[in-house]
XYZ file of N, CA and C in Angstrom:
780
model
N 111.019 107.221 79.529
C 110.422 105.903 79.236
C 110.328 105.108 80.512
N 109.244 104.339 80.627
C 109.125 103.450 81.769
C 110.156 102.388 81.726
N 110.547 101.771 82.810
C 111.532 100.717 82.854
C 110.946 99.520 82.253
N 111.773 98.743 81.572
C 111.264 97.419 81.027
C 111.076 96.424 82.097
N 110.204 95.477 81.878
C 110.021 94.361 82.808
C 110.589 93.051 82.174
N 111.406 92.357 83.054
C 111.959 91.116 82.651
C 111.119 89.923 83.112
N 110.466 90.104 84.284
C 109.742 88.995 84.936
C 108.358 89.499 85.303
N 107.488 88.493 85.460
C 106.197 88.750 86.067
C 105.807 87.474 86.901
N 105.135 87.689 87.990
C 104.653 86.655 88.817
C 103.161 86.654 88.734
N 102.503 85.557 88.433
C 101.101 85.330 88.421
C 100.707 84.138 89.268
N 99.475 84.072 89.684
C 98.958 82.921 90.376
C 97.709 82.420 89.701
N 97.649 81.154 89.401
C 96.541 80.522 88.733
C 95.294 80.723 89.556
N 94.097 80.981 88.988
C 92.929 81.124 89.784
C 92.511 79.810 90.401
N 91.919 79.871 91.573
C 91.521 78.655 92.284
C 90.007 78.399 92.026
N 89.514 77.235 92.293
C 88.083 76.948 92.173
C 87.270 77.882 93.114
N 87.865 78.290 94.222
C 87.149 79.131 95.143
C 86.937 80.544 94.681
N 87.442 80.857 93.499
C 87.230 82.217 92.928
C 85.732 82.596 92.889
N 84.902 81.592 92.860
C 83.468 81.959 92.810
C 82.980 82.520 94.112
N 83.844 82.422 95.181
C 83.584 83.127 96.443
C 84.394 84.429 96.632
N 85.042 84.895 95.671
C 85.873 86.099 95.780
C 85.062 87.291 96.198
N 85.740 88.192 96.909
C 85.134 89.491 97.271
C 84.632 90.185 96.027
N 83.536 90.916 96.126
C 83.030 91.552 94.937
C 82.003 92.613 95.339
N 82.060 93.763 94.617
C 81.003 94.772 94.655
C 80.381 94.982 93.278
N 80.837 94.208 92.302
C 80.478 94.533 90.912
C 79.007 94.214 90.562
N 78.406 93.203 91.242
C 77.068 92.840 90.947
C 76.875 92.209 89.581
N 77.918 91.555 89.117
C 77.835 90.905 87.777
C 77.782 89.350 87.875
N 77.468 88.830 89.114
C 77.425 87.374 89.234
C 78.742 86.846 89.655
N 78.772 85.533 89.930
C 79.927 84.866 90.416
C 80.824 84.442 89.287
N 82.167 84.583 89.478
C 83.106 84.060 88.358
C 82.903 82.587 88.080
N 83.064 82.247 86.837
C 83.097 80.799 86.395
C 84.514 80.389 86.391
N 84.849 79.321 87.170
C 86.233 78.863 87.314
C 86.889 78.497 86.056
N 86.233 77.703 85.184
C 86.820 77.182 83.924
C 87.092 78.397 82.969
N 86.097 79.231 82.910
C 86.321 80.357 82.010
C 87.405 81.289 82.519
N 87.472 81.422 83.899
C 88.623 82.186 84.456
C 89.903 81.543 84.127
N 90.055 80.251 84.175
C 91.295 79.574 83.842
C 91.696 79.886 82.431
N 90.730 79.855 81.509
C 91.080 80.165 80.045
C 91.536 81.581 79.883
N 90.871 82.502 80.568
C 91.206 83.901 80.472
C 92.617 84.181 81.081
N 92.866 83.497 82.151
C 94.134 83.687 82.810
C 95.338 83.118 81.951
N 95.023 81.969 81.331
C 96.031 81.404 80.370
C 96.351 82.355 79.259
N 95.348 83.018 78.665
C 95.545 83.989 77.603
C 96.291 85.187 78.099
N 96.096 85.607 79.293
C 96.810 86.720 79.942
C 98.278 86.384 80.092
N 98.569 85.147 80.561
C 99.940 84.687 80.619
C 100.663 84.663 79.209
N 99.931 84.166 78.316
C 100.489 84.131 76.901
C 100.789 85.530 76.424
N 99.896 86.521 76.745
C 100.137 87.890 76.298
C 101.389 88.499 77.014
N 101.524 88.198 78.219
C 102.801 88.662 78.937
C 104.034 88.145 78.273
N 103.940 86.862 77.881
C 105.103 86.197 77.206
C 105.389 86.807 75.846
N 104.302 87.126 75.146
C 104.447 87.796 73.844
C 105.193 89.126 73.998
N 105.045 89.778 75.159
C 105.701 91.002 75.475
C 107.098 90.883 75.946
N 107.644 89.598 75.878
C 109.034 89.417 76.268
C 109.273 89.208 77.754
N 108.302 88.841 78.456
C 108.407 88.725 79.966
C 108.529 87.219 80.327
N 109.404 86.888 81.269
C 109.550 85.588 81.865
C 108.495 85.473 82.918
N 107.486 84.630 82.736
C 106.380 84.507 83.632
C 106.505 83.361 84.582
N 106.453 83.668 85.859
C 106.455 82.658 86.919
C 105.036 82.391 87.350
N 104.518 81.155 87.085
C 103.102 80.814 87.381
C 103.055 80.058 88.681
N 102.439 80.665 89.766
C 102.319 79.974 90.963
C 101.062 79.145 91.017
N 101.020 78.121 91.845
C 99.814 77.246 91.863
C 98.626 77.953 92.582
N 97.448 77.465 92.319
C 96.304 78.133 93.010
C 96.273 77.880 94.482
N 95.623 78.796 95.219
C 95.492 78.711 96.674
C 93.945 78.616 96.959
N 93.546 77.488 97.276
C 92.108 77.265 97.480
C 91.571 77.913 98.766
N 92.479 78.177 99.669
C 92.035 78.889 100.921
C 91.881 80.384 100.726
N 92.261 80.823 99.540
C 92.143 82.356 99.312
C 91.543 82.612 98.022
N 90.243 82.833 97.971
C 89.431 83.012 96.781
C 89.985 84.124 95.826
N 90.560 85.175 96.431
C 91.098 86.306 95.667
C 92.488 86.206 95.273
N 93.168 85.129 95.467
C 94.605 85.042 95.368
C 95.151 85.199 93.992
N 94.316 85.090 92.949
C 94.859 85.352 91.598
C 95.256 86.824 91.403
N 94.786 87.700 92.267
C 95.025 89.113 92.123
C 96.335 89.471 92.894
N 97.433 88.984 92.424
C 98.699 89.057 93.157
C 99.179 90.448 93.288
N 98.773 91.387 92.430
C 99.321 92.723 92.547
C 99.092 93.359 93.895
N 98.001 92.889 94.562
C 97.709 93.574 95.841
C 98.574 93.248 97.022
N 99.376 92.163 96.871
C 100.195 91.720 98.049
C 101.627 92.230 98.107
N 102.012 92.933 97.044
C 103.365 93.466 97.105
C 103.540 94.636 96.131
N 104.573 95.475 96.440
C 104.940 96.497 95.454
C 106.459 96.146 95.137
N 106.784 95.929 93.803
C 108.091 95.645 93.448
C 108.644 96.819 92.586
N 109.810 97.271 92.982
C 110.436 98.351 92.228
C 111.839 97.920 91.880
N 112.543 98.701 91.081
C 113.858 98.393 90.739
C 114.859 98.474 91.848
N 114.424 99.028 93.033
C 115.326 99.224 94.189
C 114.894 98.519 95.452
N 113.581 98.163 95.553
C 113.130 97.555 96.770
C 111.827 96.768 96.511
N 111.468 95.955 97.472
C 110.210 95.196 97.454
C 109.572 95.364 98.742
N 108.208 95.645 98.742
C 107.429 95.891 99.884
C 106.308 94.880 99.977
N 106.252 94.093 100.982
C 105.025 93.176 101.239
C 104.001 94.057 101.822
N 102.815 94.061 101.243
C 101.695 94.944 101.684
C 100.968 94.250 102.876
N 99.938 95.001 103.242
C 99.009 94.391 104.258
C 97.615 94.761 103.776
N 97.017 93.873 102.989
C 95.728 94.219 102.286
C 94.611 94.683 103.245
N 93.806 95.541 102.698
C 92.728 96.094 103.579
C 91.716 95.143 103.878
N 91.507 94.061 103.080
C 90.505 93.032 103.367
C 91.212 91.971 104.227
N 90.811 91.771 105.488
C 91.488 90.851 106.409
C 91.618 89.397 105.832
N 90.619 89.016 105.035
C 90.614 87.628 104.493
C 91.826 87.410 103.458
N 92.428 88.521 103.025
C 93.457 88.414 102.066
C 94.873 88.407 102.635
N 95.013 88.636 103.910
C 96.367 88.950 104.424
C 97.197 87.714 104.417
N 96.644 86.508 104.454
C 97.480 85.272 104.349
C 98.123 85.141 103.027
N 97.567 85.832 101.957
C 98.225 85.749 100.629
C 99.620 86.336 100.613
N 99.805 87.279 101.546
C 101.108 87.938 101.590
C 102.162 86.907 101.992
N 101.884 86.165 103.031
C 102.819 85.116 103.503
C 103.085 84.114 102.393
N 102.122 83.683 101.619
C 102.268 82.776 100.594
C 103.143 83.320 99.495
N 103.186 84.637 99.304
C 104.056 85.252 98.238
C 105.431 85.464 98.660
N 105.691 85.672 99.986
C 106.986 86.145 100.446
C 108.138 85.210 99.989
N 107.934 83.899 100.074
C 108.962 82.982 99.675
C 109.467 83.138 98.248
N 108.451 83.343 97.350
C 108.724 83.557 95.918
C 109.546 84.799 95.705
N 109.186 85.916 96.383
C 109.802 87.152 96.184
C 111.311 87.158 96.730
N 111.533 86.321 97.748
C 112.871 86.242 98.369
C 113.865 85.661 97.338
N 113.437 84.926 96.335
C 114.281 84.437 95.341
C 114.855 85.646 94.471
N 114.168 86.786 94.413
C 114.575 87.915 93.649
C 115.007 89.079 94.348
N 114.457 89.276 95.558
C 114.701 90.451 96.428
C 115.190 89.940 97.774
N 116.449 90.104 98.099
C 117.022 89.535 99.311
C 116.468 90.171 100.595
N 116.077 91.423 100.520
C 115.370 92.106 101.640
C 114.006 92.459 101.315
N 113.026 92.120 102.045
C 111.634 92.502 101.893
C 111.221 93.457 102.982
N 110.711 94.587 102.573
C 110.072 95.507 103.558
C 108.666 95.129 103.773
N 108.067 95.545 104.880
C 106.654 95.142 105.192
C 105.867 96.354 105.636
N 104.598 96.380 105.352
C 103.665 97.292 105.936
C 103.186 96.680 107.173
N 103.248 97.459 108.269
C 102.926 96.991 109.635
C 101.562 97.540 110.080
N 100.850 96.788 111.018
C 99.598 97.294 111.554
C 99.903 98.605 112.316
N 98.917 99.561 112.322
C 97.546 99.438 111.677
C 97.473 99.838 110.216
N 98.646 99.922 109.545
C 98.587 100.340 108.198
C 98.001 99.239 107.318
N 97.316 99.648 106.307
C 96.782 98.778 105.266
C 97.157 99.348 103.856
N 97.567 98.499 102.986
C 97.908 98.824 101.623
C 97.534 97.733 100.718
N 96.807 98.064 99.661
C 96.582 97.122 98.528
C 97.492 97.626 97.372
N 98.220 96.628 96.720
C 99.080 97.069 95.630
C 98.335 97.797 94.471
N 97.025 97.465 94.312
C 96.212 98.124 93.344
C 96.004 99.637 93.539
N 96.415 100.096 94.703
C 96.298 101.499 95.019
C 97.664 102.224 94.764
N 98.650 101.543 94.204
C 99.986 102.165 94.031
C 100.254 102.291 92.517
N 100.280 103.467 92.026
C 100.534 103.761 90.617
C 101.938 104.339 90.356
N 102.677 103.647 89.568
C 104.079 104.097 89.233
C 103.989 105.004 88.033
N 104.546 106.186 88.156
C 104.712 107.060 86.987
C 106.203 107.333 86.930
N 106.895 106.517 86.084
C 108.323 106.486 86.045
C 108.864 106.227 87.415
N 109.657 107.158 87.976
C 110.277 106.866 89.365
C 109.470 107.483 90.428
N 108.183 107.919 90.178
C 107.360 108.532 91.139
C 106.168 107.611 91.370
N 105.711 107.532 92.730
C 104.655 106.575 93.005
C 103.513 107.397 93.680
N 102.354 107.121 93.107
C 101.118 107.755 93.678
C 100.416 106.640 94.529
N 100.041 106.885 95.737
C 99.381 105.880 96.644
C 97.997 106.381 96.898
N 96.997 105.579 96.425
C 95.621 106.005 96.552
C 95.143 105.721 97.998
N 94.365 106.640 98.501
C 93.755 106.505 99.812
C 92.252 106.012 99.547
N 92.014 104.744 99.868
C 90.758 104.130 99.602
C 90.229 103.319 100.771
N 89.157 102.576 100.601
C 88.749 101.717 101.668
C 89.751 100.623 101.957
N 90.666 100.296 101.013
C 91.572 99.270 101.201
C 92.960 99.714 101.688
N 93.283 101.007 101.373
C 94.589 101.574 101.706
C 94.327 102.735 102.613
N 94.919 102.734 103.887
C 94.672 103.853 104.779
C 95.894 104.754 104.843
N 95.743 105.858 105.569
C 96.770 106.835 105.604
C 98.067 106.304 106.266
N 97.908 105.504 107.310
C 99.089 104.993 107.886
C 99.929 104.050 106.965
N 99.120 103.233 106.237
C 99.814 102.358 105.318
C 100.519 103.112 104.254
N 99.812 104.134 103.728
C 100.370 104.900 102.621
C 101.672 105.684 103.093
N 101.681 106.159 104.374
C 102.847 106.817 104.857
C 104.027 105.886 105.006
N 103.682 104.659 105.442
C 104.760 103.645 105.556
C 105.369 103.341 104.172
N 104.527 103.153 103.188
C 104.996 102.825 101.802
C 105.852 103.865 101.278
N 105.430 105.142 101.412
C 106.186 106.301 100.900
C 107.511 106.435 101.632
N 107.560 106.126 102.919
C 108.837 106.197 103.626
C 109.773 105.201 103.116
N 109.321 103.991 102.847
C 110.258 102.958 102.250
C 110.795 103.404 100.916
N 109.879 103.939 100.094
C 110.260 104.371 98.736
C 111.361 105.458 98.879
N 111.129 106.459 99.686
C 112.089 107.523 99.908
C 113.433 107.034 100.443
N 113.452 106.090 101.327
C 114.654 105.495 101.827
C 115.499 104.844 100.674
N 114.831 104.455 99.655
C 115.445 103.769 98.514
C 115.590 104.718 97.314
N 115.563 106.079 97.548
C 115.798 107.007 96.469
C 114.732 107.229 95.542
N 113.536 106.807 95.934
C 112.308 107.056 95.009
C 111.481 108.108 95.749
N 110.332 108.452 95.126
C 109.422 109.403 95.775
C 107.966 108.945 95.596
N 107.125 109.475 96.473
C 105.790 109.112 96.576
C 104.914 110.172 97.057
N 103.590 110.152 96.747
C 102.592 111.007 97.277
C 101.220 110.366 97.372
N 100.336 110.877 98.168
C 99.022 110.249 98.325
C 98.058 110.929 97.370
N 97.010 110.118 97.004
C 95.999 110.588 96.147
C 94.655 110.080 96.714
N 93.791 111.002 97.054
C 92.447 110.658 97.559
C 91.645 110.091 96.328
N 90.963 108.982 96.648
C 90.223 108.289 95.546
C 88.746 108.128 96.002
N 87.833 108.636 95.204
C 86.417 108.512 95.487
C 85.732 107.722 94.333
N 84.825 106.860 94.692
C 84.020 106.154 93.724
C 84.740 104.988 93.035
N 85.791 104.479 93.570
C 86.576 103.415 92.947
C 87.221 102.503 94.026
N 87.232 101.198 93.740
C 87.881 100.330 94.686
C 89.363 100.617 94.911
N 90.037 100.842 93.828
C 91.516 101.116 93.824
C 91.872 102.387 93.036
N 92.976 102.909 93.245
C 93.515 103.966 92.342
C 93.579 103.526 90.925
N 94.168 102.291 90.715
C 94.310 101.793 89.360
C 93.043 101.341 88.688
N 91.980 101.367 89.460
C 90.645 101.133 88.837
C 90.356 102.298 87.829
N 90.872 103.524 88.150
C 90.469 104.665 87.412
C 91.637 105.367 86.661
N 92.837 104.828 86.819
C 93.999 105.489 86.089
C 95.084 104.530 85.825
N 95.683 104.520 84.644
C 96.807 103.688 84.338
C 97.835 104.539 83.679
N 99.106 104.453 84.068
C 100.173 105.120 83.377
C 100.656 104.121 82.342
N 100.800 104.678 81.122
C 101.225 103.838 79.997
C 102.824 104.039 79.869
N 103.275 105.069 79.148
C 104.657 105.299 78.937
C 104.769 106.646 78.271
N 105.957 107.189 78.323
C 106.349 108.466 77.592
C 105.402 109.589 77.859
N 104.965 109.675 79.116
C 104.127 110.805 79.607
C 102.581 110.639 79.170
N 102.214 109.459 78.901
C 100.738 109.213 78.445
C 100.091 108.316 79.533
N 98.896 108.738 79.912
C 98.147 107.999 80.912
C 96.699 107.804 80.411
N 96.018 106.776 80.890
C 94.614 106.570 80.739
C 93.919 106.985 82.031
N 92.804 107.644 82.010
C 92.106 108.024 83.267
C 90.697 108.382 83.081
N 89.924 108.139 84.140
C 88.545 108.646 84.192
C 88.558 110.121 84.113
N 87.441 110.734 83.617
C 87.355 112.164 83.516
C 87.555 112.863 84.901
N 87.074 112.232 85.964
C 87.205 112.862 87.325
C 88.636 113.037 87.713
N 89.603 112.283 87.224
C 90.980 112.366 87.554
C 91.846 113.095 86.518
N 91.225 113.451 85.427
C 92.021 114.010 84.323
C 92.936 115.183 84.740
N 92.360 116.058 85.600
C 93.060 117.253 85.985
C 93.627 117.147 87.410
N 93.756 115.960 87.974
C 94.317 115.770 89.250
C 95.851 116.189 89.213
N 96.307 116.835 90.299
C 97.685 117.299 90.348
C 98.667 116.190 90.103
N 98.448 114.950 90.459
C 99.354 113.890 90.219
C 99.528 113.584 88.707
N 98.542 113.994 87.889
C 98.645 113.760 86.480
C 99.004 114.933 85.648
N 99.195 116.055 86.312
C 99.575 117.336 85.581
C 100.920 117.049 84.865
N 100.977 117.532 83.668
C 102.135 117.331 82.793
C 102.120 116.083 81.978
N 101.082 115.201 82.210
C 100.944 114.033 81.456
C 99.922 114.321 80.316
N 100.080 113.522 79.181
C 99.099 113.518 78.157
C 98.051 112.497 78.579
N 96.842 112.949 79.023
C 95.854 112.021 79.558
C 94.819 111.672 78.505
N 94.711 110.382 78.216
C 93.636 109.879 77.389
C 92.399 109.633 78.276
N 91.306 110.444 78.051
C 90.132 110.251 78.898
C 89.349 109.025 78.507
N 89.094 108.178 79.436
C 88.318 106.946 79.146
C 86.848 107.234 79.202
N 86.088 106.958 78.168
C 84.708 107.203 78.122
C 83.983 106.562 79.321
N 82.925 107.257 79.858
C 82.228 106.711 80.996
C 81.690 105.304 80.730
N 81.250 105.128 79.452
C 80.656 103.782 79.049
C 81.712 102.737 78.977
N 83.022 103.067 78.995
C 84.077 102.144 78.995
C 85.031 102.233 80.170
N 84.411 102.621 81.324
C 85.155 102.918 82.465
C 86.162 101.812 82.915
N 85.723 100.618 82.693
C 86.552 99.431 83.104
C 87.873 99.422 82.372
N 87.978 99.999 81.181
C 89.216 100.035 80.432
C 90.333 100.871 81.065
N 89.898 101.748 82.031
C 90.954 102.577 82.656
C 91.997 101.742 83.373
N 91.683 100.501 83.709
C 92.612 99.567 84.279
C 93.138 98.702 83.150
N 94.224 99.260 82.442
C 94.873 98.494 81.439
C 96.280 98.281 81.898
N 97.202 97.850 81.027
C 98.512 97.480 81.483
C 99.549 97.631 80.422
N 100.563 98.579 80.712
C 101.696 98.734 79.720
C 102.759 97.644 80.093
N 103.186 96.908 79.086
C 104.157 95.890 79.316
C 105.245 95.988 78.099
N 106.395 96.613 78.370
C 107.467 96.615 77.417
C 107.002 97.155 76.045
N 106.252 98.230 76.060
C 105.879 98.933 74.873
C 104.508 98.610 74.299
N 103.896 97.481 74.769
C 102.548 97.084 74.321
C 101.599 97.332 75.519
N 100.351 97.674 75.138
C 99.272 97.873 76.146
C 98.319 96.671 76.067
N 98.143 96.018 77.190
C 97.137 95.032 77.372
C 95.845 95.736 77.798
N 94.806 95.455 77.106
C 93.523 96.208 77.318
C 92.334 95.302 77.384
N 91.357 95.484 78.265
C 90.286 94.544 78.316
C 89.471 94.613 77.060
N 89.019 93.426 76.497
C 88.314 93.409 75.334
C 86.943 94.066 75.456
N 86.315 94.599 74.389
C 85.012 95.199 74.452
C 85.002 96.683 74.734
N 86.091 97.319 74.510
C 86.214 98.770 74.732
C 86.850 99.478 73.567
N 86.083 99.519 72.434
C 86.711 99.890 71.164
C 87.175 101.347 71.140
N 86.506 102.248 71.780
C 86.881 103.679 71.733
C 88.201 103.820 72.452
N 88.390 103.188 73.588
C 89.575 103.337 74.375
C 90.783 102.676 73.609
N 90.448 101.509 73.089
C 91.530 100.796 72.261
C 91.994 101.662 71.078
N 91.038 102.337 70.387
C 91.427 103.137 69.274
C 92.261 104.346 69.675
N 91.920 104.925 70.824
C 92.670 106.081 71.332
C 94.141 105.668 71.737
N 94.259 104.481 72.317
C 95.537 104.052 72.769
C 96.369 103.685 71.497
N 95.714 103.168 70.512
C 96.521 102.811 69.302
C 96.946 104.184 68.590
N 95.996 105.138 68.613
C 96.352 106.426 67.964
C 97.507 107.157 68.676
N 97.673 106.772 69.960
C 98.773 107.411 70.728
C 100.140 106.660 70.465
N 100.009 105.576 69.642
C 101.228 105.010 69.213
C 101.619 103.665 69.846
N 100.662 103.143 70.657
C 100.909 101.930 71.351
C 100.278 100.702 70.635
N 100.971 99.520 70.431
C 100.340 98.328 70.064
C 99.410 97.884 71.198
N 98.291 97.236 70.805
C 97.333 96.857 71.835
C 97.037 95.308 71.708
N 96.907 94.632 72.820
C 96.487 93.261 72.879
C 95.220 93.352 73.668
N 94.135 92.930 73.116
C 92.771 92.947 73.837
C 92.595 91.545 74.446
N 92.172 91.521 75.708
C 92.016 90.273 76.378
C 90.653 90.242 77.085
N 90.057 89.076 77.037
C 88.786 88.818 77.755
C 88.991 88.751 79.240
N 88.216 89.588 80.011
C 88.440 89.661 81.450
C 87.174 89.535 82.229
N 86.155 88.977 81.567
C 84.790 88.985 82.241
C 84.751 88.331 83.603
N 85.474 87.272 83.765
C 85.328 86.495 85.029
C 86.103 87.262 86.187
N 87.198 87.864 85.849
C 87.916 88.642 86.828
C 87.259 90.015 87.159
N 86.567 90.569 86.174
C 85.808 91.721 86.411
C 84.704 91.447 87.470
N 84.089 90.299 87.386
C 83.036 89.948 88.304
C 83.556 89.937 89.789
N 84.907 89.807 89.938
C 85.487 89.790 91.282
C 86.232 91.134 91.533
N 85.790 92.231 90.870
C 86.430 93.501 91.011
C 87.825 93.606 90.552
N 88.249 92.661 89.690
C 89.631 92.660 89.297
C 89.813 93.151 87.844
N 91.043 93.698 87.620
C 91.393 94.174 86.228
C 92.678 93.585 85.779
N 93.234 94.139 84.726
C 94.387 93.595 84.135
C 95.647 93.715 84.978
N 95.817 94.858 85.625
C 97.016 95.060 86.390
C 96.975 94.090 87.626
N 95.862 93.746 88.114
C 95.680 93.008 89.350
C 96.275 91.665 89.275
N 96.381 91.039 88.027
C 96.704 89.675 87.826
C 98.227 89.345 87.746
N 99.078 90.399 88.007
C 100.497 90.072 87.884
C 101.354 91.134 88.736
N 102.493 90.611 89.130
C 103.549 91.548 89.711
C 104.585 91.610 88.635
N 104.854 92.777 88.100
C 105.819 92.935 87.040
C 107.086 93.529 87.646
N 108.320 93.093 87.185
C 109.493 93.609 87.808
C 110.707 93.210 87.025
N 111.848 93.857 87.272
C 113.153 93.471 86.855
C 113.973 93.288 88.140
N 114.574 92.151 88.336
C 115.299 92.045 89.592
C 116.407 93.032 89.777
N 116.661 93.524 91.019
C 117.715 94.530 91.216
C 119.039 93.929 90.787
N 119.855 94.821 90.117
C 121.186 94.418 89.714
C 121.216 93.637 88.461
């Protein structure tokens, strides 16, 4: 079983989200609609029994609602990342103070390493670190070294055709994962029961398991049905404005249980 989460950190979207980095080609996010969708996301986390810490918006950082990219939080350690997009690195500093309330010691990814949290997939006590345009080999090696010093393990995964590893695969619980067909037989997923996400519903591969329930982007009925058939309750959430900025459900929160 995956460990339960007692806390989540989110950051409210800023008006500048209309200028967020994007490759999606879906237009610019609408701030007011993003606010409503974010509020529904926070409500869903609370329905799952999570204490949600909502941080204020950062107008200097258009992508700052995507807090998952700036840290990796485990039951044994916390790592401040170094995002691959230079314009996002100030978000790490803004998050550090909040994390110190829960993690007395913060590890850091140092130059020339780069790591986006969206490239780190937890499968129980094992971590897969995706090698992408945002996460390089040096950053991945640093992250894995920290994990191993803390009694955890990690491995790298080459990612093609996706912004982040979690764009194309999500670990749910109990040996079940969601994944694009291209990753179904990847060595990191061997031994798991993989639910293949239809190509027409590729965006749904970035879903989120929270304390037994799966948060899933609305508008992906085949994937939702498969997840329910696998025994998971599902909450479907509108994500249109965050999708326009290359974001998914996991991107919007840092989930954790404080050490001890």
